[in-house]
Short mmCIF file of C-alpha atoms in Angstrom, two decimals:
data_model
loop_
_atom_site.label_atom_id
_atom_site.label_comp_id
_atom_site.label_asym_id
_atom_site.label_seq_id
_atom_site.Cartn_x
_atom_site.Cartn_y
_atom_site.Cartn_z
CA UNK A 1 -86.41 -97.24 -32.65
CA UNK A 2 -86.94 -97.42 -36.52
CA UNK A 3 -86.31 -100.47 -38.60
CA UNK A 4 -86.63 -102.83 -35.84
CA UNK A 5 -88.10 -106.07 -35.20
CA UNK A 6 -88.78 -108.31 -32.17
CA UNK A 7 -90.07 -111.89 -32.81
CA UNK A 8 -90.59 -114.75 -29.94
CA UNK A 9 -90.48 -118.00 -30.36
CA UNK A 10 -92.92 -120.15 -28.21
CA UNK A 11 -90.56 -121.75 -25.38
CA UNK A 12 -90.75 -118.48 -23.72
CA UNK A 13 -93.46 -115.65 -24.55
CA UNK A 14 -93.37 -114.19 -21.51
CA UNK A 15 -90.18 -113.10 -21.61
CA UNK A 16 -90.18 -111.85 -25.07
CA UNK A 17 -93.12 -109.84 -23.82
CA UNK A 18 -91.33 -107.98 -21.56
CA UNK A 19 -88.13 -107.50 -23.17
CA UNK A 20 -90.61 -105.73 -25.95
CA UNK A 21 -92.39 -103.82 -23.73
CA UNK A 22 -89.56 -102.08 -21.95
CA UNK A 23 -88.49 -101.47 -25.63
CA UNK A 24 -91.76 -99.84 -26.39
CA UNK A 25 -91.99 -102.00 -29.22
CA UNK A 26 -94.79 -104.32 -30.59
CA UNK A 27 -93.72 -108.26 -30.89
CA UNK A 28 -94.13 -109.15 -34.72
CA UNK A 29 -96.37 -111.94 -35.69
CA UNK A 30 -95.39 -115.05 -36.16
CA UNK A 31 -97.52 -118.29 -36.32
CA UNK A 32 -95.56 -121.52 -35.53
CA UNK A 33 -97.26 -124.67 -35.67
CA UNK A 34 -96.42 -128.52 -36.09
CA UNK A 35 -97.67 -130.71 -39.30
CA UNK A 36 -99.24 -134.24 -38.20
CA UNK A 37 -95.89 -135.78 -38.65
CA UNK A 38 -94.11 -133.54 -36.41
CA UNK A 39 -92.22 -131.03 -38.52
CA UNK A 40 -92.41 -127.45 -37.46
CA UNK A 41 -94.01 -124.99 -39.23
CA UNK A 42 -93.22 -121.25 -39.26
CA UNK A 43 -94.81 -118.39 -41.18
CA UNK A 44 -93.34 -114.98 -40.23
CA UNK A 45 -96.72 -112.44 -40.74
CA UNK A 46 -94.99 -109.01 -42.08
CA UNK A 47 -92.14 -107.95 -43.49
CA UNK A 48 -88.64 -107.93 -42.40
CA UNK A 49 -86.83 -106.67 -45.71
CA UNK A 50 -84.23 -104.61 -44.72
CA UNK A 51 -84.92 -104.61 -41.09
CA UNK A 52 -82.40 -105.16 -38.12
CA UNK A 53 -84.13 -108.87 -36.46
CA UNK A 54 -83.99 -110.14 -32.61
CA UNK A 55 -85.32 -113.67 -32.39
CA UNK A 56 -86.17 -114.37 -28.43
CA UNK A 57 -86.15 -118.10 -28.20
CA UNK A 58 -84.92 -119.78 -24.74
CA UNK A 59 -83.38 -123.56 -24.83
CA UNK A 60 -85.86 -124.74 -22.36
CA UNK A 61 -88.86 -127.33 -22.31
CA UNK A 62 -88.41 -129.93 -25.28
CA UNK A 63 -85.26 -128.47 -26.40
CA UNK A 64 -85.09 -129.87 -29.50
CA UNK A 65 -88.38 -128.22 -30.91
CA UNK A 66 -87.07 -125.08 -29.53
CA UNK A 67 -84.06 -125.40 -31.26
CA UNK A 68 -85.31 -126.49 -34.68
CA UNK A 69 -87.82 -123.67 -34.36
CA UNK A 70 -85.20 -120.83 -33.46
CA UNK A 71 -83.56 -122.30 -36.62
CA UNK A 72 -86.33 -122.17 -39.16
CA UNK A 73 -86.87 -118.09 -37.50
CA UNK A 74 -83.40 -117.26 -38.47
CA UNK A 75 -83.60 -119.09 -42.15
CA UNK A 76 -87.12 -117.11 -42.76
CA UNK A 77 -86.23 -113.82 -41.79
CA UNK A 78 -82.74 -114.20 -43.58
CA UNK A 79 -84.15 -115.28 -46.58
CA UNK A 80 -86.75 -112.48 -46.64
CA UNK A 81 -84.26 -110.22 -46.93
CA UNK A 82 -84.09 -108.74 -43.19
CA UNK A 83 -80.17 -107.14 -42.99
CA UNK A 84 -79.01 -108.28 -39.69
CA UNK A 85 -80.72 -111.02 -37.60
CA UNK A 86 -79.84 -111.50 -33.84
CA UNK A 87 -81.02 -114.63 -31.76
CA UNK A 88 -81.55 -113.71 -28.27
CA UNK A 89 -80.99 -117.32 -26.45
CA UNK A 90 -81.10 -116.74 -22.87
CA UNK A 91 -80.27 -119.88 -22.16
CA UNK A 92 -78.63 -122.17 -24.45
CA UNK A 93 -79.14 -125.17 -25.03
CA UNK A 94 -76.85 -128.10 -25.37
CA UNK A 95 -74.03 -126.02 -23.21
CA UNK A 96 -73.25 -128.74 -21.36
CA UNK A 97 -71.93 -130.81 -23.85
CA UNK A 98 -68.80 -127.97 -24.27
CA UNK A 99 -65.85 -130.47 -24.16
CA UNK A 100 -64.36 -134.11 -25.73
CA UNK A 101 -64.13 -135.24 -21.84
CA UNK A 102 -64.74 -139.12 -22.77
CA UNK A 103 -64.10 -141.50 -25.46
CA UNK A 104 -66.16 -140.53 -28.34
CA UNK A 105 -68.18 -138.16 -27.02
CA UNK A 106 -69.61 -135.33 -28.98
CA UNK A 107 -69.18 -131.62 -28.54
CA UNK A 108 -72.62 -130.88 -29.18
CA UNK A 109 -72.85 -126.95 -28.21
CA UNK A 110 -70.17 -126.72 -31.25
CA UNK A 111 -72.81 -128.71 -33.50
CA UNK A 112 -75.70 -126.05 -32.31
CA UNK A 113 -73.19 -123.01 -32.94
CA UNK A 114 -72.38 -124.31 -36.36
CA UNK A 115 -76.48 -125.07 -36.99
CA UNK A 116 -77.29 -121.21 -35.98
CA UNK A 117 -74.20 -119.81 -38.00
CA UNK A 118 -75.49 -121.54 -41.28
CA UNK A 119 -79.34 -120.88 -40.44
CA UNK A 120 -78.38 -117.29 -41.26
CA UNK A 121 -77.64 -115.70 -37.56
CA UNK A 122 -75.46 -112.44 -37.82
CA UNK A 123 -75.27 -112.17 -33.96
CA UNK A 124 -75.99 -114.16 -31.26
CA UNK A 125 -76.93 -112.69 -27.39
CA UNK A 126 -76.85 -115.30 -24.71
CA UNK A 127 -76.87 -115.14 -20.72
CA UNK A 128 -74.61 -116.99 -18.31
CA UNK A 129 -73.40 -119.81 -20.75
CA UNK A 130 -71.93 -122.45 -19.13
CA UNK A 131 -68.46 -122.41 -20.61
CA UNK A 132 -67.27 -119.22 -21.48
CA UNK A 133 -65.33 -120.79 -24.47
CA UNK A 134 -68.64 -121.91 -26.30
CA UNK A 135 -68.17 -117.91 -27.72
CA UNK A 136 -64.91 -119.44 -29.49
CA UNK A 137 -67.31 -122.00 -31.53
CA UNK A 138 -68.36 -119.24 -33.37
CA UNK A 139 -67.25 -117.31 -36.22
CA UNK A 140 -70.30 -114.78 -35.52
CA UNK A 141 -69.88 -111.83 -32.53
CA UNK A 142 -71.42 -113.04 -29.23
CA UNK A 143 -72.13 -111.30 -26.30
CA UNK A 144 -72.57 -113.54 -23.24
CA UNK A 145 -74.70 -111.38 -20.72
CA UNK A 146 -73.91 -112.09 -16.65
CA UNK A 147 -77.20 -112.06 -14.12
CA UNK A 148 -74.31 -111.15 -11.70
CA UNK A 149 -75.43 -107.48 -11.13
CA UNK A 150 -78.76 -108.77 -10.37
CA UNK A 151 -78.01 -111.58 -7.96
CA UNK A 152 -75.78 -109.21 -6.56
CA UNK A 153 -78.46 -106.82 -5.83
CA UNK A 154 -80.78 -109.67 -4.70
CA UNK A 155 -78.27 -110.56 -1.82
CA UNK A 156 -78.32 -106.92 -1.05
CA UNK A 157 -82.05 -106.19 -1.06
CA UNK A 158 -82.95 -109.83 0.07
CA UNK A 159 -80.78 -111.18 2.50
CA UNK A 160 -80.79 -109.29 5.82
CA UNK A 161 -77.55 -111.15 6.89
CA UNK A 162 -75.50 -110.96 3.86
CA UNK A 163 -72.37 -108.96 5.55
CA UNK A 164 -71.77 -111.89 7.60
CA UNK A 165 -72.16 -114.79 5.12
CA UNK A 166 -70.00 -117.10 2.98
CA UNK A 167 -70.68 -117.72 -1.13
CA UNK A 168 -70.29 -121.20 -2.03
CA UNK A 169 -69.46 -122.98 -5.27
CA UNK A 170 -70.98 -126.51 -5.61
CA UNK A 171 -68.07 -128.20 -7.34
CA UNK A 172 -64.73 -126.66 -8.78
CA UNK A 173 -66.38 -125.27 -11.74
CA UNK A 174 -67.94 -122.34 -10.63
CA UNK A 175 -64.85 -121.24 -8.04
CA UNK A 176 -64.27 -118.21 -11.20
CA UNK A 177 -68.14 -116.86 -10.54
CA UNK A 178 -68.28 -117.55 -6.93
CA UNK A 179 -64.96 -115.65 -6.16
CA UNK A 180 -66.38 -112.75 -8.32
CA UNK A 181 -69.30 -112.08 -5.79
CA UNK A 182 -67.38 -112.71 -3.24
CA UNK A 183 -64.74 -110.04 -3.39
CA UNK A 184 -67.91 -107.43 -4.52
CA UNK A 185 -69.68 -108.34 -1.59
CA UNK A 186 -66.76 -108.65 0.55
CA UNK A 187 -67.40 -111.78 2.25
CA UNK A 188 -65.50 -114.84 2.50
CA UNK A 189 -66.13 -117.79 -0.14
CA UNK A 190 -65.77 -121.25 -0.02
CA UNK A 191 -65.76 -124.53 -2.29
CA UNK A 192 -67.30 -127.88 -2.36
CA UNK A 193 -65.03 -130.81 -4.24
CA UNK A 194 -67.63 -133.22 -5.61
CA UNK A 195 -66.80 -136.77 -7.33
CA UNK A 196 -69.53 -138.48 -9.50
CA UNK A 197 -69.15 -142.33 -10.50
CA UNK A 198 -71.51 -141.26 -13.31
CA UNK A 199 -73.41 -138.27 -14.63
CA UNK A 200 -76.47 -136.74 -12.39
CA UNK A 201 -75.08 -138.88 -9.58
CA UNK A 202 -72.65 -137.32 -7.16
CA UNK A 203 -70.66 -140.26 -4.91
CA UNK A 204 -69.22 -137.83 -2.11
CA UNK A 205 -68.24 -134.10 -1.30
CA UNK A 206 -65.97 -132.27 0.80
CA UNK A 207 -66.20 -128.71 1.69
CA UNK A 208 -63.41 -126.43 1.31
CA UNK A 209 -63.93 -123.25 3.59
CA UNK A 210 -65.83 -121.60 6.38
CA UNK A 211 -69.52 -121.44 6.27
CA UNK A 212 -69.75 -122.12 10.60
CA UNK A 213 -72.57 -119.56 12.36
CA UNK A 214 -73.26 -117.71 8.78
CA UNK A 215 -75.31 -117.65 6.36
CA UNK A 216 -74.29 -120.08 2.91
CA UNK A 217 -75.17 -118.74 -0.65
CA UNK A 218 -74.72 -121.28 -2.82
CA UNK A 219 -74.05 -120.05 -6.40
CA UNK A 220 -74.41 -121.83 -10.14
CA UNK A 221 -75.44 -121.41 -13.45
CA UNK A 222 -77.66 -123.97 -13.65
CA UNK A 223 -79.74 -126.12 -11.96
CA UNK A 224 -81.29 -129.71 -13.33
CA UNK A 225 -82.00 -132.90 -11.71
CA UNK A 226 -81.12 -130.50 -7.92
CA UNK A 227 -78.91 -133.65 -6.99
CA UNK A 228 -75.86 -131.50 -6.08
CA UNK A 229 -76.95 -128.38 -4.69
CA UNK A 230 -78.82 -130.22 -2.15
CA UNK A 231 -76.08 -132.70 -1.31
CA UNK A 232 -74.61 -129.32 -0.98
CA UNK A 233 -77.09 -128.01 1.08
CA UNK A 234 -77.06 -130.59 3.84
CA UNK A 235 -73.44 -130.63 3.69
CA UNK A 236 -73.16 -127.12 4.86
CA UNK A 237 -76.04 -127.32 7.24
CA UNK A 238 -73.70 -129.61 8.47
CA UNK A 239 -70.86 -127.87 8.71
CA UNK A 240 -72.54 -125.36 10.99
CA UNK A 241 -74.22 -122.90 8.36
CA UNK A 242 -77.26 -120.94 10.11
CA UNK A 243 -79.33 -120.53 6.54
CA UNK A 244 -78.55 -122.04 3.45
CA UNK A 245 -79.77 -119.97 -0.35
CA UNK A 246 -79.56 -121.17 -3.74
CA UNK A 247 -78.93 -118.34 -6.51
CA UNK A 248 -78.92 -120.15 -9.77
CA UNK A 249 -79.04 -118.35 -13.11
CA UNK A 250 -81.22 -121.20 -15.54
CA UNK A 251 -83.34 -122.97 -13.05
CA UNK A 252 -84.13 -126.12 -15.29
CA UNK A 253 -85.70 -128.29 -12.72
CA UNK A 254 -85.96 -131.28 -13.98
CA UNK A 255 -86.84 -134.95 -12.86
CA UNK A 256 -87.50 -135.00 -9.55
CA UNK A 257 -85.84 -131.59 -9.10
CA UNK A 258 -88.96 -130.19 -7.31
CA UNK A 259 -89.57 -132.66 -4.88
CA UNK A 260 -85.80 -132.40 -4.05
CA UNK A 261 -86.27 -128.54 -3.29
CA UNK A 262 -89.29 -128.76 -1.31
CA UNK A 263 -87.64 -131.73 1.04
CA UNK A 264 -84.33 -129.98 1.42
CA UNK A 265 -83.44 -127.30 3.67
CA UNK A 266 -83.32 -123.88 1.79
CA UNK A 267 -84.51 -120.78 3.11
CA UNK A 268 -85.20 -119.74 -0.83
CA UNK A 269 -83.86 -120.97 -4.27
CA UNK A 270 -83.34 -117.76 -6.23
CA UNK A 271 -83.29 -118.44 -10.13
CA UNK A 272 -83.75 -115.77 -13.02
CA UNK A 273 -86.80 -115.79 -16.06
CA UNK A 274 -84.42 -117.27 -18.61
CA UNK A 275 -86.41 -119.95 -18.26
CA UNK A 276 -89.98 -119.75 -17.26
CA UNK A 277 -90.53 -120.65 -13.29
CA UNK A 278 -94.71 -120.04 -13.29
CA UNK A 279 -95.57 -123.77 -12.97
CA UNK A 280 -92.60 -124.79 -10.45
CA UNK A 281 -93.55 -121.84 -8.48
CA UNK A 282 -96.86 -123.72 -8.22
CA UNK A 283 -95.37 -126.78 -7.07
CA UNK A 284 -92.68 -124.95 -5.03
CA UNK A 285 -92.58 -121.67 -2.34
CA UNK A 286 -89.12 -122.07 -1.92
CA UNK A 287 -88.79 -120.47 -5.47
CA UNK A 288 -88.27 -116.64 -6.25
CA UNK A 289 -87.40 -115.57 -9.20
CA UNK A 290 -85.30 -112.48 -10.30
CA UNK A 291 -86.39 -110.68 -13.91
CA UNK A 292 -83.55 -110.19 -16.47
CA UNK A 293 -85.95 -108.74 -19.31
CA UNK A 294 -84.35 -105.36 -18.51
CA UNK A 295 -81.26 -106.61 -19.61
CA UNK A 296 -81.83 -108.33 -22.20
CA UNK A 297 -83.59 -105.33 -23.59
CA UNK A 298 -80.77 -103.04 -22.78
CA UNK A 299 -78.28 -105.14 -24.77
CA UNK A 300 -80.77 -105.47 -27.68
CA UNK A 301 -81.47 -101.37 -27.51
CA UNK A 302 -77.02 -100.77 -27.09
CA UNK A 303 -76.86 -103.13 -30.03
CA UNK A 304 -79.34 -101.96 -32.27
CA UNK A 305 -77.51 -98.54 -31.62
CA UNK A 306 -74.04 -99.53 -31.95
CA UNK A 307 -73.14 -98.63 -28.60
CA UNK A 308 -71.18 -100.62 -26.04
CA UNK A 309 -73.01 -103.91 -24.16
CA UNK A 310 -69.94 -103.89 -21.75
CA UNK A 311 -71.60 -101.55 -19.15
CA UNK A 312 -74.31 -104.86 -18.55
CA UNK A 313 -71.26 -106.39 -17.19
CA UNK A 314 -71.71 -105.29 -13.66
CA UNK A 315 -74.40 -102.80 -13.73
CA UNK A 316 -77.85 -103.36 -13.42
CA UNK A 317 -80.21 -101.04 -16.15
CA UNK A 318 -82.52 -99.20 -14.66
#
């Protein structure tokens, strides 16, 4: 593909790696690195004029520095003339903070959408964000990606049981995605009403559904602190489940998130590379991960084209 270029940032180099490799295409160099006081540093090593620019940078390990160095990417290459630059954020960062829903609090993700649109970013391709109406904070096109196809072919390939099973949300927030899989698996679904007294505490939960003599798939887009999913996960080992899985799309794992996992009662915790899994994997056999390079690369290649990114919606490239 002429006039392209493929830079990484450093949260997440193996990732970039791969989405460049099923491109064909070399990663450009770049040398980041931090001045004794802590400001970051980046020199981009060839030239971008005219050129059509993916920045891979994932909102993962210390955030901020990822952020800030994403940032600086866009401002270089923009300012050295590239014509279109696109930051590939697999998983980004601030989400969480999508809505006013206290007194004075702020609405960071709009704060990080405004910082990327006056970096210089034409275009911005993310994965499973975790309010669809963060796209709105823009004035830029982005295409939110869904590991949905994948995870659906996990169950398939993974889970011997899966016709006879039951996809469950965690809390009321993910009853959209859960209901999704269900009907394209054809299984039943149910829900599990959680009430926190303060954030990354949960007080109590109540399931709504059948998960008796089945297998339970529990299903979110992310994963921290692993407070709720395995309150989750003993609740529906005590409502009769036979196995309990966790597919979650950013595996964060945070805190004591590990330790939580290995003491709990999950036959696997699925999560995809949007963040990278090599250390927790260490630490952790409950963990498998699922690759999304593939797309990633596909929607960089149908962009790059101009061709349509819907297809990623529910297929899986080959």
């Amino acid at each position: 593909m002429p006039n392209i270029k493929i830079f990484s940032g450093r949260s997440h180099l193996d990732l970039s790696q791969k989405i460049a490799d099923r491109l064909g295409l070399e990663l450009g160099k770049v040398v980041t690195k931090k001045f004794s006081n802590q400001e970051t540093c980046v020199e981009i090593g060839e030239s971008v004029r005219g050129e059509d620019v993916y920045i891979v940078q994932s909102g993962c390990g210390e955030v901020n520095d990822s952020l800030m160095e994403l940032l600086i990417m866009i401002n270089a290459c923009k300012i050295a003339s590239a014509s279109r630059v696109t930051a590939v954020i697999p998983c980004f960062p601030y989400a969480r903070q999508d809505k006013k829903d206290k007194s004075r609090a702020p609405i960071s993700a709009k704060l990080v959408a405004n910082m990327l649109s006056i970096a210089g970013a034409d275009h911005i391709i993310t994965m499973d964000l975790h309010a669809s109406q963060i796209q709105g904070f823009f004035d830029i096109p982005v295409d939110n990606l869904y590991a949905e196809p994948t995870v659906l072919k996990w169950i398939r390939e993974n889970i011997s049981e899966w016709k006879n099973c039951t996809i469950v949300s965690p809390d009321a927030g993910g009853a959209k995605r859960v209901t999704s899989i269900a009907d394209q698996l054809n299984v039943d679904f149910a829900l599990i009403h959680k009430e926190r007294k303060k954030a990354n505490e949960v007080d109590c939960m109540v399931l709504v559904g059948d998960v008796n003599d089945r297998a339970a798939i529990l299903v979110d887009d992310m994963a921290d602190t692993c407070g709720t999913i395995c309150l989750a996960a003993d609740k529906l080992l005590s409502a009769g489940a036979t196995r309990v899985y966790a597919i979650l799309t950013h595996g964060i794992f945070s805190g004591p998130a590990i330790s939580r996992i290995n003491t709990a009662c999950f036959e696997a915790v699925v999560v995809t590379n949007t963040i990278p899994q090599e250390d927790n994997m260490k630490h952790c056999s409950k963990i498998r991960v699922i690759d999304i390079s593939m797309i990633l690369a596909e929607a960089i290649r149908r962009t790059h084209n101009g061709e349509s990114v819907s297809y990623l919606f529910s297929h899986v490239p080959l």
